[in-house]
Coordinates of C-alpha atoms in Angstrom, one line a residue:
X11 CA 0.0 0.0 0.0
X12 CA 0.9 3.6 -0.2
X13 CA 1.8 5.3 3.0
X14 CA 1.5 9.6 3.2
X15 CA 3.7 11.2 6.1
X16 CA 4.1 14.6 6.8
X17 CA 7.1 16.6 7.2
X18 CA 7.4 16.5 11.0
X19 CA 6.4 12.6 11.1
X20 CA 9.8 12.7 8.4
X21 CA 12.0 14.6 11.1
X22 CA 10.7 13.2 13.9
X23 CA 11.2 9.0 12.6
X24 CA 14.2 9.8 10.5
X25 CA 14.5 10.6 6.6
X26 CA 12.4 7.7 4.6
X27 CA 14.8 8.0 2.0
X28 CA 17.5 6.9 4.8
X29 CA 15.1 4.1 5.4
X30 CA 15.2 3.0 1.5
X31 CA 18.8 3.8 1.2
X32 CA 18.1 6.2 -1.5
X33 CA 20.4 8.8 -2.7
X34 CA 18.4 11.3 -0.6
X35 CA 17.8 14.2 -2.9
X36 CA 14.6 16.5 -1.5
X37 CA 12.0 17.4 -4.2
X38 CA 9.6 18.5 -2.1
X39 CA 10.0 22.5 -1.9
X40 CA 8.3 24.8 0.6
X41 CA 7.3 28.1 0.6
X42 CA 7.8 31.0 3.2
X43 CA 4.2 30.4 3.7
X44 CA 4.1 26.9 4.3
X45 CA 3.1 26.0 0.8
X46 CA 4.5 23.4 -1.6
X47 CA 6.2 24.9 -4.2
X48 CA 7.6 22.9 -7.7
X49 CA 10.6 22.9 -9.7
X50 CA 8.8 24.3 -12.4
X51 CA 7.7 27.3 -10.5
X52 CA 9.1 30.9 -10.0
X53 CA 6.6 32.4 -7.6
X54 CA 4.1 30.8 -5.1
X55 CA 1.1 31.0 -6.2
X56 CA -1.0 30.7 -2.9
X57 CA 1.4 34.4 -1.6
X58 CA 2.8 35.7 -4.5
X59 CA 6.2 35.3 -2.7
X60 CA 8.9 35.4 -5.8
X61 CA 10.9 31.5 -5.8
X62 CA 13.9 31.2 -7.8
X63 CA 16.3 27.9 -7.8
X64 CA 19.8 28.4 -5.8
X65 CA 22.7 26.2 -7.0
X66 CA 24.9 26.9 -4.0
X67 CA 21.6 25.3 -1.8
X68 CA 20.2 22.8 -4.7
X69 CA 17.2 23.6 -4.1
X70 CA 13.6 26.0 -4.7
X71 CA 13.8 28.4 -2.4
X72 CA 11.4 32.2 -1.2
X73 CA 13.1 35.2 -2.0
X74 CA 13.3 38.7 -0.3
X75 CA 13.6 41.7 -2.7
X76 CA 16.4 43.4 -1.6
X77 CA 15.5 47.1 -0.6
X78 CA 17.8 49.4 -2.6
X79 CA 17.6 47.2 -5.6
X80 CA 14.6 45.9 -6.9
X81 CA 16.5 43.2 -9.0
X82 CA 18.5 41.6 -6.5
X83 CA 17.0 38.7 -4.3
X84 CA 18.2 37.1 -1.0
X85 CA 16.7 34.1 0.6
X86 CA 13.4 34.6 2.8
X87 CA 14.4 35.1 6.4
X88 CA 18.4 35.8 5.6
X89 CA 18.4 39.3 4.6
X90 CA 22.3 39.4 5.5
X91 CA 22.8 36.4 3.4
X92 CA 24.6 36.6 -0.6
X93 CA 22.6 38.3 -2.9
X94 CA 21.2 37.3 -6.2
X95 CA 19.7 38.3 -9.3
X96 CA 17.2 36.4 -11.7
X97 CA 19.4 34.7 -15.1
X98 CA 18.9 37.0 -17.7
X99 CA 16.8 33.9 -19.5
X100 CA 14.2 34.6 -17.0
X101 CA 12.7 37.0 -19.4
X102 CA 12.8 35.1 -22.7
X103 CA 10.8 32.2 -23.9
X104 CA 13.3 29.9 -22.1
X105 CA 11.3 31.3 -18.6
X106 CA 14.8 30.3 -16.6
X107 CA 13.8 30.8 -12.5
X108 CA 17.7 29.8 -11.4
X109 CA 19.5 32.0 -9.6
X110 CA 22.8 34.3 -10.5
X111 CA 24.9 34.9 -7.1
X112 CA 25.7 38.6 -7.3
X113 CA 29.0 38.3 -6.0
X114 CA 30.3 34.7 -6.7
X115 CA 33.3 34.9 -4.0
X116 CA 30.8 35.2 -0.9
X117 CA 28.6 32.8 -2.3
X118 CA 31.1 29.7 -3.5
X119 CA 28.5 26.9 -3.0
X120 CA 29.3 24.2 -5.4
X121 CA 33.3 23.6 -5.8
X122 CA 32.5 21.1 -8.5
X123 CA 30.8 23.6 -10.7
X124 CA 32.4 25.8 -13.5
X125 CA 32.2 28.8 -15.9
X126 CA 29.1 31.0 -15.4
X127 CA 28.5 33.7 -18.5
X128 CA 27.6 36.7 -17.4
X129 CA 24.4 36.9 -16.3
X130 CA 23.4 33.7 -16.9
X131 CA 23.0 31.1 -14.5
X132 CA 24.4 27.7 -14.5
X133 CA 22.1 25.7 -16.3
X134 CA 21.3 28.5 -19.1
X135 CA 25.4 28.6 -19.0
X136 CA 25.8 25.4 -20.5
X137 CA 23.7 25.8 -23.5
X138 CA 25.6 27.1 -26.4
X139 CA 23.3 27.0 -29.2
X140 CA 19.6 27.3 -29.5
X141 CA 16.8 27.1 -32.3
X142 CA 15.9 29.9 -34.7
X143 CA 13.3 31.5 -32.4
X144 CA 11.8 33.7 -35.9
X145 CA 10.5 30.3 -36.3
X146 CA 7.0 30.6 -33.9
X147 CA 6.7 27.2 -32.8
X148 CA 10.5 26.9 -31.0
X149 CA 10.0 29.6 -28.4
X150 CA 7.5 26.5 -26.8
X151 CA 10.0 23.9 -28.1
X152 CA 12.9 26.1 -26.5
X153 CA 11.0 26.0 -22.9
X154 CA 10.5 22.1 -23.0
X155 CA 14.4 21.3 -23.8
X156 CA 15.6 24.1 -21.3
X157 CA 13.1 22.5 -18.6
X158 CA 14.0 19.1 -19.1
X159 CA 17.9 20.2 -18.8
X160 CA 17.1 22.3 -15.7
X161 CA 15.5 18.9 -14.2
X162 CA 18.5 17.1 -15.3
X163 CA 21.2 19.5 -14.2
X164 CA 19.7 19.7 -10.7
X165 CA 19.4 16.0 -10.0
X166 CA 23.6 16.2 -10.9
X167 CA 23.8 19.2 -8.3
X168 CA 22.5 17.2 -5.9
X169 CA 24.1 14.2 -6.8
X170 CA 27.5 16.2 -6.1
X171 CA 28.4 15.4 -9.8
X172 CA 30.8 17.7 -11.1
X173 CA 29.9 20.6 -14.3
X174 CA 32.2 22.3 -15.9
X175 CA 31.1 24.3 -19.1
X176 CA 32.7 25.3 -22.2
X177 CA 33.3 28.7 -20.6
X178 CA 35.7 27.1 -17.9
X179 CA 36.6 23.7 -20.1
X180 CA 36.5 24.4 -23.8
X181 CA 37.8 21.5 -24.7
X182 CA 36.0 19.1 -22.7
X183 CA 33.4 21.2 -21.1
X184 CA 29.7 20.7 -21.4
X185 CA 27.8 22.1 -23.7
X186 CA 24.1 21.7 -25.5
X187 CA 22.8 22.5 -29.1
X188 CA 19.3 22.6 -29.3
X189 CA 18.9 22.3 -33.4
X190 CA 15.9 22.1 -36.0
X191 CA 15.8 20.3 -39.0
X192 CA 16.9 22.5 -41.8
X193 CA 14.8 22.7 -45.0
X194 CA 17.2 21.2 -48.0
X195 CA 20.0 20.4 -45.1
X196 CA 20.0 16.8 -43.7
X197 CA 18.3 15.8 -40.4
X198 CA 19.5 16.6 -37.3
X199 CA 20.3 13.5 -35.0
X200 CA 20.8 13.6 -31.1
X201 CA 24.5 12.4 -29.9
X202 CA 27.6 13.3 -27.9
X203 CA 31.1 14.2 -28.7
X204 CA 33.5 15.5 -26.6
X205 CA 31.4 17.4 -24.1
X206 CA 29.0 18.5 -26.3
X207 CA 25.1 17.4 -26.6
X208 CA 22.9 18.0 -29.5
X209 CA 19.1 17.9 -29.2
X210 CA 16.8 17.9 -32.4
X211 CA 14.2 20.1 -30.9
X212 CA 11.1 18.5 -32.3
X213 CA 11.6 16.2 -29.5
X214 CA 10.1 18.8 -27.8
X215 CA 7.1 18.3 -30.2
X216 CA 5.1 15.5 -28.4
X217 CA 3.0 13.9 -31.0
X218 CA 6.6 13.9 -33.3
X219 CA 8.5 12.4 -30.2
X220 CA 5.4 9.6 -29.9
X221 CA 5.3 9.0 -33.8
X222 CA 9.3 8.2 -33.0
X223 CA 9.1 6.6 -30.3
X224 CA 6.1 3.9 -31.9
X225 CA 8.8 3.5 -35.6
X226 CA 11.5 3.0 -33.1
X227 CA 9.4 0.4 -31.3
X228 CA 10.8 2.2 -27.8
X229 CA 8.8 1.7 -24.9
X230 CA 9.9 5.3 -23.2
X231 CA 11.0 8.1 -24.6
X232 CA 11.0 11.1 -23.2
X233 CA 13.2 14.6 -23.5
X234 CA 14.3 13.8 -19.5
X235 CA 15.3 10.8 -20.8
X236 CA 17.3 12.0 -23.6
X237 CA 19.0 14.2 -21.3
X238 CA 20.3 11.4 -19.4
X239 CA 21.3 9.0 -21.2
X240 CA 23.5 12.4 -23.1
X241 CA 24.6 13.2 -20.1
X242 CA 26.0 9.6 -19.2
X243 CA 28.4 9.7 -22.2
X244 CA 29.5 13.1 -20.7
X245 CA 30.1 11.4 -17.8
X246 CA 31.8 8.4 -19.0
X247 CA 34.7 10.9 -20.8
X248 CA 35.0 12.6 -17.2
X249 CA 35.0 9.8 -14.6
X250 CA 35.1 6.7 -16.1
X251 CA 37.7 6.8 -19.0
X252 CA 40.8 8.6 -17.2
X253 CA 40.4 7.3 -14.4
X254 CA 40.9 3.9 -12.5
X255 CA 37.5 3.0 -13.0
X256 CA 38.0 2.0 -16.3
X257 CA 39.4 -1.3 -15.7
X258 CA 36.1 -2.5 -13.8
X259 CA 34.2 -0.8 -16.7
X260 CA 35.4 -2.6 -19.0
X261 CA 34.9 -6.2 -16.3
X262 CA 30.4 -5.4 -16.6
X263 CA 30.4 -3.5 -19.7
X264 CA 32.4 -4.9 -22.3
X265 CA 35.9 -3.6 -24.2
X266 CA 34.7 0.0 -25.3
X267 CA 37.6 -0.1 -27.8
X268 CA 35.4 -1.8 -30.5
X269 CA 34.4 0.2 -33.6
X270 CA 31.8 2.2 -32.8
X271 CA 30.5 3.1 -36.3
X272 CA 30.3 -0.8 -37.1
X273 CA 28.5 -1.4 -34.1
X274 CA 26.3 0.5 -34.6
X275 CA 25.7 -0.6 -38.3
X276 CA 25.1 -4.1 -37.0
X277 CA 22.3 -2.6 -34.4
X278 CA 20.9 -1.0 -37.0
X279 CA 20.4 -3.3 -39.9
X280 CA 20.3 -6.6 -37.5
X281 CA 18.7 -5.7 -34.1
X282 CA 19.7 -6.6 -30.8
X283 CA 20.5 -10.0 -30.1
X284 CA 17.9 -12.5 -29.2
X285 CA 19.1 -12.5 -25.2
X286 CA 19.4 -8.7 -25.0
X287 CA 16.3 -8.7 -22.7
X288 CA 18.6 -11.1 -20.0
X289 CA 21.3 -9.1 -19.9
X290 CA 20.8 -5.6 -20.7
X291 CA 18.4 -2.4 -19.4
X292 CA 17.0 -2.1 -23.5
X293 CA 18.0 -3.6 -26.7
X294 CA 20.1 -0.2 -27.5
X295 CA 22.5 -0.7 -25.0
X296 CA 23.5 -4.3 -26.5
X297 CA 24.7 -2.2 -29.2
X298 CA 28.1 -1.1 -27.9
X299 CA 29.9 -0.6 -24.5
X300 CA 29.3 3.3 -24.5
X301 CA 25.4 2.5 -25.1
X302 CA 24.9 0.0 -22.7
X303 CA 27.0 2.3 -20.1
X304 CA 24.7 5.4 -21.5
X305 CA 21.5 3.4 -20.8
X306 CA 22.1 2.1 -17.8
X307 CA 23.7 5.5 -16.7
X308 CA 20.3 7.2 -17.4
X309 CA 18.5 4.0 -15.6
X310 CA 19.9 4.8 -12.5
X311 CA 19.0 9.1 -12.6
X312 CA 15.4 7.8 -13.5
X313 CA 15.9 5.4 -10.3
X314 CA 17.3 7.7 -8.1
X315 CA 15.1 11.0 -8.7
X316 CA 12.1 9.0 -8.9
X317 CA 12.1 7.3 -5.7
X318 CA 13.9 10.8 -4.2
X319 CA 10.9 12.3 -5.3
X320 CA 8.6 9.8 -4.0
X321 CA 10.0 9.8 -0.5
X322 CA 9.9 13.6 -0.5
X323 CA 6.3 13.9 -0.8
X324 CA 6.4 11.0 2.2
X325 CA 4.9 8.1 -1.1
X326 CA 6.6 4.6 0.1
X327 CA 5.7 1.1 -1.4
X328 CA 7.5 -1.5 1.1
X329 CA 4.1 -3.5 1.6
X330 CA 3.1 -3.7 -2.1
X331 CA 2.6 -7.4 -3.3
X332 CA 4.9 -7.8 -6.2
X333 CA 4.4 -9.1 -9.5
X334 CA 9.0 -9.8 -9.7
X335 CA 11.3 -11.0 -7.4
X336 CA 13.2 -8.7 -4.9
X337 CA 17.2 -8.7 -5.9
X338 CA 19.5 -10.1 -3.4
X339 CA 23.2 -9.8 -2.4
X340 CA 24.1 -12.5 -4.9
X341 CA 23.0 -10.2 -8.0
X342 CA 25.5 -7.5 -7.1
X343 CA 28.5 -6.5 -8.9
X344 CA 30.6 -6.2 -5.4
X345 CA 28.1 -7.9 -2.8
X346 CA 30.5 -7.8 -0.2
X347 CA 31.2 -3.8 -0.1
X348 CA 30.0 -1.7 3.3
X349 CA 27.5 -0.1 0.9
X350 CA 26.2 -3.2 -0.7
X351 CA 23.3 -2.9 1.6
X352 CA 21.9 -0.1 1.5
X353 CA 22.3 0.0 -2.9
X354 CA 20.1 -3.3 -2.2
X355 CA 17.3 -1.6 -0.3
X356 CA 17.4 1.2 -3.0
X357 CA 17.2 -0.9 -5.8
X358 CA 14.4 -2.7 -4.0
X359 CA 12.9 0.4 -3.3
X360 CA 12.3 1.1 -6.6
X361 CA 11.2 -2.5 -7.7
X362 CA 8.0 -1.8 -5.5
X363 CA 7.2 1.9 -6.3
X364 CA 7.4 1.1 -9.7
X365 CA 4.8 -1.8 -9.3
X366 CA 2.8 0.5 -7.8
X367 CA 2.9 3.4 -10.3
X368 CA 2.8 0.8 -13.4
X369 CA -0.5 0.1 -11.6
X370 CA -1.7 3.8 -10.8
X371 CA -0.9 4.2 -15.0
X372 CA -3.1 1.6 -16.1
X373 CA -5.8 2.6 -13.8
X374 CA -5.7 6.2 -15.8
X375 CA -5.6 4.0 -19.3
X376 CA -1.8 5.3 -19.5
X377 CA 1.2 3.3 -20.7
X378 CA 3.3 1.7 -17.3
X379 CA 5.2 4.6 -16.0
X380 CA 8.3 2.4 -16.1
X381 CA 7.9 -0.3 -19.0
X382 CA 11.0 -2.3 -18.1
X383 CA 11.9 -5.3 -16.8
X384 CA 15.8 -5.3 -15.1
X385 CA 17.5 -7.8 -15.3
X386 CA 19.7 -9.3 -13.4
X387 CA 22.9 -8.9 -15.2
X388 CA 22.4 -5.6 -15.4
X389 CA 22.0 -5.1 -11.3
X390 CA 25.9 -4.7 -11.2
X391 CA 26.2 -2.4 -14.0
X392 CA 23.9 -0.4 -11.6
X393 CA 25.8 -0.6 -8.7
X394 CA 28.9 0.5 -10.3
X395 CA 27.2 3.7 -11.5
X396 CA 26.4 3.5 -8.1
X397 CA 29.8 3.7 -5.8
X398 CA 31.2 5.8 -9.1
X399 CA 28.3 8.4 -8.3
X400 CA 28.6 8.4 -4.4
X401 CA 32.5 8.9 -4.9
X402 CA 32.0 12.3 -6.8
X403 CA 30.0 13.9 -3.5
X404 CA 32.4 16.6 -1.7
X405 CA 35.1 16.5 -4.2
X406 CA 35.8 18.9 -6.7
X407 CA 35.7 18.7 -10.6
X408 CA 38.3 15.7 -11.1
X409 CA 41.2 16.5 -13.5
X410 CA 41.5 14.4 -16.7
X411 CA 44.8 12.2 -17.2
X412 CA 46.5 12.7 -20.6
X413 CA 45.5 10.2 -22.8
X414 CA 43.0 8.9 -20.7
X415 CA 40.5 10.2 -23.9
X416 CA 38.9 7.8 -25.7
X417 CA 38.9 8.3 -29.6
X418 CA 36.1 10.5 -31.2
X419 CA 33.5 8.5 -32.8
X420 CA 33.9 11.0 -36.0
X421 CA 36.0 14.0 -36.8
X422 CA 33.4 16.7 -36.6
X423 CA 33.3 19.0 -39.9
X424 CA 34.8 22.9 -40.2
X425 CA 31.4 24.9 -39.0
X426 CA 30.0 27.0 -42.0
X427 CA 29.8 30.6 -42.2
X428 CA 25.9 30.1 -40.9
X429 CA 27.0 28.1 -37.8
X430 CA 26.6 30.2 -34.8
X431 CA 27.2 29.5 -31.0
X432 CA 26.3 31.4 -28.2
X433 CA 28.2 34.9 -27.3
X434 CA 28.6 36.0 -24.3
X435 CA 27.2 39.7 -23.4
X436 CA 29.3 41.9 -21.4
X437 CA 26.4 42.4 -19.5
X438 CA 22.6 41.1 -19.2
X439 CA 20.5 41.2 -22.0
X440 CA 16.9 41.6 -22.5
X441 CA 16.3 39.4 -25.6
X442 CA 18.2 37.2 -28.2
X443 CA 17.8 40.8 -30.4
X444 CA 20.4 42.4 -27.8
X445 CA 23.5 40.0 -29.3
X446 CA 24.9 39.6 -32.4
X447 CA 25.6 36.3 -33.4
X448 CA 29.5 35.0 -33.7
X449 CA 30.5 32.0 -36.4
X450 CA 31.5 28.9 -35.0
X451 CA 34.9 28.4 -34.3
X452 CA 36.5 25.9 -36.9
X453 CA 35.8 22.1 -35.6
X454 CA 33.3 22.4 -32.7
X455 CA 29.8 21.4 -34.6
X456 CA 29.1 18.3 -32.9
X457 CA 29.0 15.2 -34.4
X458 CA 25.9 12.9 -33.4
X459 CA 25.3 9.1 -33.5
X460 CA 22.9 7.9 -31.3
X461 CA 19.3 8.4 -33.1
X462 CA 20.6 6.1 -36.3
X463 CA 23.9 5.9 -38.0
X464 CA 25.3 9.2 -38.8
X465 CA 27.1 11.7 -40.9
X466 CA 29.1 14.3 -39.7
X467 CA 27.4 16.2 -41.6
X468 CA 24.4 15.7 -39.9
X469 CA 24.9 18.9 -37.4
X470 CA 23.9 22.3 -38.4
X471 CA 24.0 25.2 -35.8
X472 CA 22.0 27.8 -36.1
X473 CA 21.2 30.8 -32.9
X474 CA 23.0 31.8 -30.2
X475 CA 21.5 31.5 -26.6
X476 CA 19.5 34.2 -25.9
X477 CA 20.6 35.7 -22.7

């Protein structure tokens, strides 16, 4: 059954998400007034106090105009604490509600994250190229991608991953290109190289992403989703591949040093092999190390801010009748290890709320909220991602070994004279009209891979972020 608890039956038993074991990430945000508030949201509407999201606290938090200065913020209640100031995309279709500290030195937060442009905040940061917003529908399709990203990029706050940018990284920073299919040019596909994500923006277009998702013969997709599992490949080139880890990566995963290109081929004009289902999260990731790392990477975000979420708003599931097995020590990649518990419980966790929400689905004629079945080879890969995420918390951004890079899957093509990345204002600007656009320097159009085998030629920029 489901089980409610307020807050102060939370604080008074102990955190549920210490009872699960989960990663303990609060989504449940408060008002000054006593209200719920959302992630989504950037003033309450019950009081009309303004909300904005602070990176330094990862969290939604009430703000206090500042007296002198009708633009700058503090939080509720700490009128002597740093200042802030809305990101300047809080005024364009993007609808941003993160927070820029006003003075970054008395207001350090995060160690692990870098390279803020001016007046932008961290998230908003991050994205380098956006869609032609002359276009009417991509100022909604611009909002969806940004939210999902802000969604994303909080989880990774909390998760005490480290973000670096372009601005403080441009080699290896991260960095998103929200594109739209060009007429005469050919189609945009969503990949990773090097740091960089590209996004076809009609997956922001929810009949197009369903019509995709049915051809595809996917049982989720979703632009969170797409997010994650990008994100994972980002993550694999910064903690995984110069680092010690590798060696067990390649143990559950599989030699990553295969051709990527011809994997992919295979994939694509053979399918997935008949046992995928036994020993992988979906029949993508059988297609190649990175993939099933990518997959399973994204897996375990859905895992973790789902049940986070769930516990939050005091929603447990330990006395549903299941329709699986529970996993057991025995299905673990290291059972032995002093976390190895507690992963269990988590992973368990989320067996039973996801029977119960597959359930709640049906009953509203809705496809399963999680259509998966995990397996149990895939319970290790899991718990690697695990003890490599719980690592990350309280250090800072790790520093890459040299040659510790694995090979690009393509060498990305010289950007045209029409390719244009974001520039960065020397101060805040009102709209995308404020900035004149600056060509792409030389090699940095991504090259993409994922969606179906690609060309390099695949990638067209076209706006820079509006700031």
């Amino acid at each position: 059954m489901l089980t409610s608890h307020t807050a102060d039956q939370v604080h008074e038993g102990g955190s549920l998400a210490d009872e699960l074991a989960a990663p303990a990430v609060s989504r449940a945000y408060v008002c000054q007034c006593g209200r719920p508030v959302y992630l989504r949201n950037s003033q309450c509407l019950a009081c009309g106090t303004p909300l904005g999201f602070v990176t330094a606290r990862v969290g939604m938090l009430p703000l206090a105009p500042v007296q002198d200065d009708a633009e700058l913020f503090t939080v509720f209640g700490e009128p002597q604490g740093p200042r802030y100031r809305r990101c300047a995309n809080f005024s364009t279709a993007a609808g941003c509600n993160w927070l820029v500290p006003e003075d970054p030195e008395a207001d350090k937060g995060l160690s692990h994250t870098h390279g803020l442009a001016p007046g932008l905040c961290l998230a908003c940061s991050a994205t380098r190229t956006i869609p032609d917003l002359s276009v009417p529908e991509n100022d909604e399709l611009w909002l969806k991608m940004e939210a999902a990203k802000r969604r994303v990029m909080s989880q990774l706050l909390a998760l005490g991953l480290p973000i670096s940018t372009r601005l403080a990284d441009p080699a290896h920073g991260l960095a998103f290109d929200f594109l739209s299919n060009l007429p005469g040019a050919p189609r945009v596909l969503t990949g990773h190289q090097d740091g960089v994500i590209t996004l076809n923006i009609e997956e922001g277009d929810d009949a197009q992403r369903e019509k995709t998702r049915a051809e595809m013969r996917e049982p989720y997709r979703t632009l969170v989703g797409h997010f994650r599992h990008e994100i994972g490949h980002y993550y694999w080139d910064v903690l995984v591949a110069p680092t010690p880890w590798l060696q067990d990566f390649r143990a559950l995963f599989g030699d990553e040093t295969q051709d990527y290109g011809q994997a992919l081929q295979r994939h694509y004009e053979n399918g997935p092999p008949a046992d995928w289902a036994l020993r992988y999260v979906t029949s993508y990731a059988s297609t190649h190390p990175w993939e099933d790392w990518a997959e399973t990477w994204a897996h375990y975000l859905h895992m973790a801010d789902t049940v986070d979420t769930a516990l939050s708003f005091g929603v447990n599931a330990v006395n549903v009748e299941l329709t699986s097995d529970l996993f057991t020590r025995e299905d673990l990649w290291q059972p032995e290890h002093p976390d190895a518990d507690r992963f269990l419980e988590f992973l368990n966790g989320w067996v039973r709320l996801t029977n119960v929400l597959n359930e709640l689905s049906r009953s509203m004629g809705q496809p399963d909220f999680y259509p998966f079945v995990l397996p149990h080879a895939a319970v290790g890969k899991l718990q690697f991602i695990h003890q490599l995420v719980t690592e990350q918390r309280g250090q800072s951004a790790p520093q890459r070994a040299e040659g510790g890079e694995p090979a690009p899957v393509q060498e990305p093509p010289p950007a045209g004279d029409s390719a244009l990345v974001q520039e960065l204002p020397a101060e805040p600007a009102l709209s995308q009209q404020d900035q004149a656009p600056v060509p792409a320097e030389g090699n940095t159009a991504p090259v993409v891979a994922d969606a179906q085998p690609a060309n390099a030629e695949d990638v067209q920029q076209q706006q820079p972020l509006a700031a």
